[in-house]
PDB file of C-alpha atoms in Angstrom:
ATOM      1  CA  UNK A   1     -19.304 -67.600 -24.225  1.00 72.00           C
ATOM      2  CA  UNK A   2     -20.773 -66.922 -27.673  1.00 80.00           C
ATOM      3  CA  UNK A   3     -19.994 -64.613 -30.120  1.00 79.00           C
ATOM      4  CA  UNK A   4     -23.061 -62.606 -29.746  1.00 83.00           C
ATOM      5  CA  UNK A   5     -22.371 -62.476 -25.818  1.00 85.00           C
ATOM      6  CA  UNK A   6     -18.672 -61.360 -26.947  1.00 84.00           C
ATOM      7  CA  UNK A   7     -19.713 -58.671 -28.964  1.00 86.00           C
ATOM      8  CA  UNK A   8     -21.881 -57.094 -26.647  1.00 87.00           C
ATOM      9  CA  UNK A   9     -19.898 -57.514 -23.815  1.00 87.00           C
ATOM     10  CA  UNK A  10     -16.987 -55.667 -26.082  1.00 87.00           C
ATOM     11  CA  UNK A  11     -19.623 -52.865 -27.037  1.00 88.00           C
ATOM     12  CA  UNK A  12     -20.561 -52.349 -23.605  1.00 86.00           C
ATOM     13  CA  UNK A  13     -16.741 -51.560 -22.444  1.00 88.00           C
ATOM     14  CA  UNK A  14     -16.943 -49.384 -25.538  1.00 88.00           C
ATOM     15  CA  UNK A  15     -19.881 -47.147 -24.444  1.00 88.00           C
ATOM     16  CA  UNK A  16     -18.064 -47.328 -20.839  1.00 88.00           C
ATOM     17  CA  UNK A  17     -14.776 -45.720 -22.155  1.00 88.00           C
ATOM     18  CA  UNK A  18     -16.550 -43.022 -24.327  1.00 86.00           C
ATOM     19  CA  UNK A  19     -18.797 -41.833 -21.105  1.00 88.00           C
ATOM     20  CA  UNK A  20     -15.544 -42.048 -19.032  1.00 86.00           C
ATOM     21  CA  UNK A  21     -13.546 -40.094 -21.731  1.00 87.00           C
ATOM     22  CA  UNK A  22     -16.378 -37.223 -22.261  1.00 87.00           C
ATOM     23  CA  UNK A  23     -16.832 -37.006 -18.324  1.00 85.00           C
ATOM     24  CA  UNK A  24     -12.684 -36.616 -18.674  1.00 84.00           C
ATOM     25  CA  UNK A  25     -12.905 -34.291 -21.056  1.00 86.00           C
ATOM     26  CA  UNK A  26     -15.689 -32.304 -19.683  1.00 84.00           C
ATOM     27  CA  UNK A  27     -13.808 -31.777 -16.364  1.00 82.00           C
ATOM     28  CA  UNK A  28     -10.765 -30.689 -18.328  1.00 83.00           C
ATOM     29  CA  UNK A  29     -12.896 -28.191 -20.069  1.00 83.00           C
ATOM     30  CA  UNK A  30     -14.726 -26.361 -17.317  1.00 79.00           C
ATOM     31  CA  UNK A  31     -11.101 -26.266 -15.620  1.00 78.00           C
ATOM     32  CA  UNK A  32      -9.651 -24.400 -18.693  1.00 76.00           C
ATOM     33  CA  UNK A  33     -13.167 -21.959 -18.594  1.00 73.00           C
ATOM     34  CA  UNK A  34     -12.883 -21.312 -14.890  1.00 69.00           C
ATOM     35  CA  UNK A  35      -8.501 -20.616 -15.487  1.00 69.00           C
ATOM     36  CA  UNK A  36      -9.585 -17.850 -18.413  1.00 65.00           C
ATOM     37  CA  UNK A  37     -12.198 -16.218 -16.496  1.00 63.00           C
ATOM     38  CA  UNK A  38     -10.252 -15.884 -13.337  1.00 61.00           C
ATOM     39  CA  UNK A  39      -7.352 -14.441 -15.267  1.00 58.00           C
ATOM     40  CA  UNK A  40      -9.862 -12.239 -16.888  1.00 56.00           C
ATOM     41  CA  UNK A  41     -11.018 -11.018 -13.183  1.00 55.00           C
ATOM     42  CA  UNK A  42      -7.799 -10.461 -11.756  1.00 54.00           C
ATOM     43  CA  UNK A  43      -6.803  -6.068 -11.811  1.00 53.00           C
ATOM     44  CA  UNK A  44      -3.620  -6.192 -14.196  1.00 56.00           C
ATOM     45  CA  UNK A  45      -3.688  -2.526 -14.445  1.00 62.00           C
ATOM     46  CA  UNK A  46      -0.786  -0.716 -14.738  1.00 84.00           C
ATOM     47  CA  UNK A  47      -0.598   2.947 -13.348  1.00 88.00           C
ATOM     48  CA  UNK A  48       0.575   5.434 -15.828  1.00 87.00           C
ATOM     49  CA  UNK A  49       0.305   9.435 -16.030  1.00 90.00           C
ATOM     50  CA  UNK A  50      -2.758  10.649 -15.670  1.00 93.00           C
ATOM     51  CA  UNK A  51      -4.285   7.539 -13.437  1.00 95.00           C
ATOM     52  CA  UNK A  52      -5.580   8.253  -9.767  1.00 96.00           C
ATOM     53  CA  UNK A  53      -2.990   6.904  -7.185  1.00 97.00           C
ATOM     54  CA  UNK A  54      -3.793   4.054  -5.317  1.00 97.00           C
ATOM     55  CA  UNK A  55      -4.509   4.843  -1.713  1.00 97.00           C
ATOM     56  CA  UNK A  56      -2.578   2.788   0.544  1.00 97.00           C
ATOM     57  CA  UNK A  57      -1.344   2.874   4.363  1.00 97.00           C
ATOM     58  CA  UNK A  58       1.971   1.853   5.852  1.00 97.00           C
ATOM     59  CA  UNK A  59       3.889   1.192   9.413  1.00 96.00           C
ATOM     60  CA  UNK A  60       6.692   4.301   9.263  1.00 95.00           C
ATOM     61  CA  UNK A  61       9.960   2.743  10.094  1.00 95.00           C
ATOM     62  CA  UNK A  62      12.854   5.754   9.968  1.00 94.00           C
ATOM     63  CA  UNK A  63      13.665   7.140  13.473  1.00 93.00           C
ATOM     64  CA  UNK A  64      14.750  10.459  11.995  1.00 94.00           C
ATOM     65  CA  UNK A  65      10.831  11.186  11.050  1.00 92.00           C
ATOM     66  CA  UNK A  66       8.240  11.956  13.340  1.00 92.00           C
ATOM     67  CA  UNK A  67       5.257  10.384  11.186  1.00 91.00           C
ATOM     68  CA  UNK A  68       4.020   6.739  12.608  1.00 94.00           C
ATOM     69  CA  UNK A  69       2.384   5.568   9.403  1.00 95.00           C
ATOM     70  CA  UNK A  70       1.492   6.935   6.417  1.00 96.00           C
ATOM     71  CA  UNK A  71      -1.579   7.339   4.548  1.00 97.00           C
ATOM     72  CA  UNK A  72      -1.178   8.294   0.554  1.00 97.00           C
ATOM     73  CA  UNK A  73      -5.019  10.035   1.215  1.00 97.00           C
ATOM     74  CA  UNK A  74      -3.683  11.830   4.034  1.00 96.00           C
ATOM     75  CA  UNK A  75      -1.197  13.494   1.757  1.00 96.00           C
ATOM     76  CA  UNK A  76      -3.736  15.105  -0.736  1.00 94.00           C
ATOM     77  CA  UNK A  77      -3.062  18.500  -1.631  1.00 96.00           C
ATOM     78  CA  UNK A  78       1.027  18.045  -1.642  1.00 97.00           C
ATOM     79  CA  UNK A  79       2.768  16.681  -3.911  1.00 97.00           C
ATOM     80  CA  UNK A  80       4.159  13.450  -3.528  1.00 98.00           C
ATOM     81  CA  UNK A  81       7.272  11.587  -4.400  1.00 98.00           C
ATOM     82  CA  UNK A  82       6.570   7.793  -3.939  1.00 98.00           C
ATOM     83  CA  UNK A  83       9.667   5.891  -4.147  1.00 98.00           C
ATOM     84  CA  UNK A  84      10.404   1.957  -4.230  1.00 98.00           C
ATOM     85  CA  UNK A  85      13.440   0.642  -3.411  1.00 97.00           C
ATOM     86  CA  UNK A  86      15.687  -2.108  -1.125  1.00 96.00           C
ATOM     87  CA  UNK A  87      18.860  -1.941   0.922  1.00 96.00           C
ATOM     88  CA  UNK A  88      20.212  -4.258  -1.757  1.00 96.00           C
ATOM     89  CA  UNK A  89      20.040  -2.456  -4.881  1.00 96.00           C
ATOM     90  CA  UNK A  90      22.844  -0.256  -5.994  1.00 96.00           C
ATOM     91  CA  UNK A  91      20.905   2.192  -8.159  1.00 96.00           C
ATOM     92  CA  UNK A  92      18.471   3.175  -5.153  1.00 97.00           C
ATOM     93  CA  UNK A  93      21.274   3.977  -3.068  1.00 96.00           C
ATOM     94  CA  UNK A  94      22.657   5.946  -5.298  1.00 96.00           C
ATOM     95  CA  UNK A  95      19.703   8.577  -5.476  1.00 96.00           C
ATOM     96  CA  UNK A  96      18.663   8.413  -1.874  1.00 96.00           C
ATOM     97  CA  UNK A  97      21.646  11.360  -1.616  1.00 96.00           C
ATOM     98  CA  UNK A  98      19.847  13.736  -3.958  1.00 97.00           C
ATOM     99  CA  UNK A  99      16.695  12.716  -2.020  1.00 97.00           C
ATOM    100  CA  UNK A 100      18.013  13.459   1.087  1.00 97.00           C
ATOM    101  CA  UNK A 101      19.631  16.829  -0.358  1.00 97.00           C
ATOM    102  CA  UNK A 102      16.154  17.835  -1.670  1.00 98.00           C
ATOM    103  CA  UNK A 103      13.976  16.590   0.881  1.00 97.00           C
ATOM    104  CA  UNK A 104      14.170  19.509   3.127  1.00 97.00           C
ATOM    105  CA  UNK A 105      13.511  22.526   0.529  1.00 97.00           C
ATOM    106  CA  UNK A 106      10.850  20.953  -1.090  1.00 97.00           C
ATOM    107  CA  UNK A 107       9.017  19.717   2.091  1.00 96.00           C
ATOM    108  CA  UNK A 108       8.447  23.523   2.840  1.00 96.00           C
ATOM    109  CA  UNK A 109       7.107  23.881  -0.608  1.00 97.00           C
ATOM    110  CA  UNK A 110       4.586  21.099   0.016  1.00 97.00           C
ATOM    111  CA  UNK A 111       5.948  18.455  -1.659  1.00 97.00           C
ATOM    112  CA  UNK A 112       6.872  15.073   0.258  1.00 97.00           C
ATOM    113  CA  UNK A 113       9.140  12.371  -0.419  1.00 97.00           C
ATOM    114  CA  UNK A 114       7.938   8.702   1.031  1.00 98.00           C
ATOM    115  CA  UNK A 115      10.365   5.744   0.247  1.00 98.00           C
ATOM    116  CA  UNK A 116       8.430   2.645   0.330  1.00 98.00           C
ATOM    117  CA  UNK A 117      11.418   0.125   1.602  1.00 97.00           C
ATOM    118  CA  UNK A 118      10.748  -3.406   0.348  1.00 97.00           C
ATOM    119  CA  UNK A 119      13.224  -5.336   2.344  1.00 95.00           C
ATOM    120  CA  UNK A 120      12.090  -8.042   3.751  1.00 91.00           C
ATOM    121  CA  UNK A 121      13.297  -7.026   7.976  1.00 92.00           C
ATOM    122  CA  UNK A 122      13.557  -3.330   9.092  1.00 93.00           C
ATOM    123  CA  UNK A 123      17.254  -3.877  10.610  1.00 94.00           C
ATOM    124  CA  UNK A 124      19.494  -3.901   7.504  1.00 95.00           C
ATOM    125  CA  UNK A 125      16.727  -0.702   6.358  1.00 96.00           C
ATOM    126  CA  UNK A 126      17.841   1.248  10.115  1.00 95.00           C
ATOM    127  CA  UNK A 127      21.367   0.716   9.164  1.00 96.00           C
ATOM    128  CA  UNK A 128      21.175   2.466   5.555  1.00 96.00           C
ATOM    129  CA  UNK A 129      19.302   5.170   6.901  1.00 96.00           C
ATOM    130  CA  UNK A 130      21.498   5.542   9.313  1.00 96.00           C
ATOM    131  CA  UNK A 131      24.658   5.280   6.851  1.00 95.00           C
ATOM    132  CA  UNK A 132      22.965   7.628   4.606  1.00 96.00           C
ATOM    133  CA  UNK A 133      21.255   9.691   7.490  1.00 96.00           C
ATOM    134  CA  UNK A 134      17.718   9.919   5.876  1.00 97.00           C
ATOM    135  CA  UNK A 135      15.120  11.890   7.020  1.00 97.00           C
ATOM    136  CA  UNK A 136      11.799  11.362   4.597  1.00 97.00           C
ATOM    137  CA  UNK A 137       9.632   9.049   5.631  1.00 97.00           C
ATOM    138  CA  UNK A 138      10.262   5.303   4.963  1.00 97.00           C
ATOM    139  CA  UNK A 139       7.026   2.705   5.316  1.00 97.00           C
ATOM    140  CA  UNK A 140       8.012  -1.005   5.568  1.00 96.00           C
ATOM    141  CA  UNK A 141       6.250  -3.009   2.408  1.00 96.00           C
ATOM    142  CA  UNK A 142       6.587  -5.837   4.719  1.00 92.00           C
ATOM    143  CA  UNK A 143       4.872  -8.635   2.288  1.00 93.00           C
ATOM    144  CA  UNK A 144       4.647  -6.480  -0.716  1.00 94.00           C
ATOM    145  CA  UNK A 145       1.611  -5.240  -0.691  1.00 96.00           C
ATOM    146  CA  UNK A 146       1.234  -1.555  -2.135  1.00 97.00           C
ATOM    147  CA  UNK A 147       4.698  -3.238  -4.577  1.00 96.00           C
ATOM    148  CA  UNK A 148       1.728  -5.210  -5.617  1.00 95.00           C
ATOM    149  CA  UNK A 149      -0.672  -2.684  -5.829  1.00 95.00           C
ATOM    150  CA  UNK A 150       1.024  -0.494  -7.776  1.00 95.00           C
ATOM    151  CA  UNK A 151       2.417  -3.368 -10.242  1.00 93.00           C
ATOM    152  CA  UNK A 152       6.067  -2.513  -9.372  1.00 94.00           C
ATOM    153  CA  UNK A 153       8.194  -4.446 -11.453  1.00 90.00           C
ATOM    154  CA  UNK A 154      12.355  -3.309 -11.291  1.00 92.00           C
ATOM    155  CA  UNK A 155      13.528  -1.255  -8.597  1.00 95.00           C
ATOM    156  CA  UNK A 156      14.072   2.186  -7.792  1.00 96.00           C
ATOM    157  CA  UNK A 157      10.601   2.885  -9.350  1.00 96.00           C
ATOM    158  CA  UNK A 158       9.286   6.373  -8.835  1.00 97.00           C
ATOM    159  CA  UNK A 159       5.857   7.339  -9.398  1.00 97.00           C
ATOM    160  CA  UNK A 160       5.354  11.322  -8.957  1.00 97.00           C
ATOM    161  CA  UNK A 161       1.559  12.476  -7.763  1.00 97.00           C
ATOM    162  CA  UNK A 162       0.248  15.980  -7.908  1.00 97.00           C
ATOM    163  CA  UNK A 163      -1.575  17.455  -5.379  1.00 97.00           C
ATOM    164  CA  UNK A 164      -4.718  16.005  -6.657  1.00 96.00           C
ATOM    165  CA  UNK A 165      -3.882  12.563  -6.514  1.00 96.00           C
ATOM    166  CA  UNK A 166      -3.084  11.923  -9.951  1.00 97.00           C
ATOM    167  CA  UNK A 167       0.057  10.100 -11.347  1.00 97.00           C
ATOM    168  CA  UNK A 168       2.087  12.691 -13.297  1.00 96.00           C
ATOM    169  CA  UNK A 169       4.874  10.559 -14.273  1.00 95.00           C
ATOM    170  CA  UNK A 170       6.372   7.444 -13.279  1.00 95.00           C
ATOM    171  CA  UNK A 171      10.247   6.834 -13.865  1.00 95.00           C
ATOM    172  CA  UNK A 172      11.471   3.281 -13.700  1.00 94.00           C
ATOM    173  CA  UNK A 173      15.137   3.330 -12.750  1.00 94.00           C
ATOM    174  CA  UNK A 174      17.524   5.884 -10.596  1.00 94.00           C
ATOM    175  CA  UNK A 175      17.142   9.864 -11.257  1.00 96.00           C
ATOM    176  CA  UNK A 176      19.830  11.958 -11.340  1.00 96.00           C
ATOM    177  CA  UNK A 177      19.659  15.371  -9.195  1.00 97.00           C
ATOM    178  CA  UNK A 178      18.681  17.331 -11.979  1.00 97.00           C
ATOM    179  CA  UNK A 179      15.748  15.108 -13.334  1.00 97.00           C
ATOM    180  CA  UNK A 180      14.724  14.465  -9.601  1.00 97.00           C
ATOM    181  CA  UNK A 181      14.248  18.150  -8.914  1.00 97.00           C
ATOM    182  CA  UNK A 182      12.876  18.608 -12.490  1.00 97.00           C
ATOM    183  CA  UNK A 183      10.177  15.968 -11.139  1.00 97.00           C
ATOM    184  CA  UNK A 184       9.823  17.490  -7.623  1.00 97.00           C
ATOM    185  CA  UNK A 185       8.972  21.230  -9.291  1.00 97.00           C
ATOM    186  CA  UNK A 186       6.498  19.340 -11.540  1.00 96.00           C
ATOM    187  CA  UNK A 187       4.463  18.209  -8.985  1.00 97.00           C
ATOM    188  CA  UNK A 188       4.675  21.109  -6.689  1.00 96.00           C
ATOM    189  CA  UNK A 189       1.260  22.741  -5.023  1.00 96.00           C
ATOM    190  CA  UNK A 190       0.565  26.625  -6.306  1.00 89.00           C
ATOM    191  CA  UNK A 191       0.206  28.959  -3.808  1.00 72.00           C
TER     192      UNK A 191
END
């Protein structure tokens, strides 16, 4: 082989390795561009006071409440407690009391209290509201789905909607009596 046939045989591989490395880096580029934009797309929007309440429906899963499913659209004009919370955390058990002890009065002044239950199979949820005898209603978040929607991070997380539909405060963390009824009168219709 001569050295003229040498050098362009070594320019050659050159010129192949600098197409193969652009094509590379090309690919790598449009994958980073199409990451960014989708991340861009996606609804991180977290719900604060004053934001429009995500409608949502839910299966009903409490025996000792009449409702089948419930509808967050159906419940416009009341005010409405929306709770999040799990067999398995201690601070959500330890409101559901002052829930339960509050649920009844402020029902009959249009408010209602739904307690989104986010455990994962409805018969360790029967037995607590059966320990705790609970009468709200309590929709199964089977696969986490309105958790999701409403960018619930910790647990209890309370978000408290007035009778038009708008968030009026959301508490992240368990309420005592007081501050729960505080929030409850807060969000109650006028008559």
């Amino acid at each position: 082989m001569s050295l003229n046939q040498v050098k362009k045989k070594k320019k050659g591989k050159k010129r192949n390795r600098l197409i193969f490395r652009s094509a590379v880096l090309a690919i790598l580029l449009i994958a980073v561009i199409f990451a960014l934009v989708n991340n861009f797309q996606q609804d991180n929007t977290i719900y604060s006071a004053g934001d429009k309440a995500p409608d949502f429906q839910l299966q009903q899963i409490s025996d000792n409440n009449e409702l089948e499913s419930i509808q967050l659209s159906d419940l416009e004009g009341k005010g409405v407690m929306l709770n999040f919370w799990g067999t398995w955390c201690e601070p959500c058990e330890d409101e559901m009391p002052y829930m339960e002890e509050l649920y009844p009065e402020y029902k009959d002044k249009g408010v209602e209290i739904v307690a989104v239950s986010l455990d994962a199979t409805t018969l360790v949820v029967d037995r607590f509201i059966d320990k705790h005898d609970l009468t709200f209603p309590i929709p199964h978040d089977t696969n986490g789905e309105v958790m999701d929607l409403y960018k619930v991070g910790p647990i209890p997380s309370t978000f408290f909607i007035n009778p038009d539909g708008e968030i009026e405060e959301v508490v992240n963390g368990a309420l005592t009596l007081d501050k729960l009824e505080g929030h409850l009168q807060d969000i109650q219709p006028e008559l």
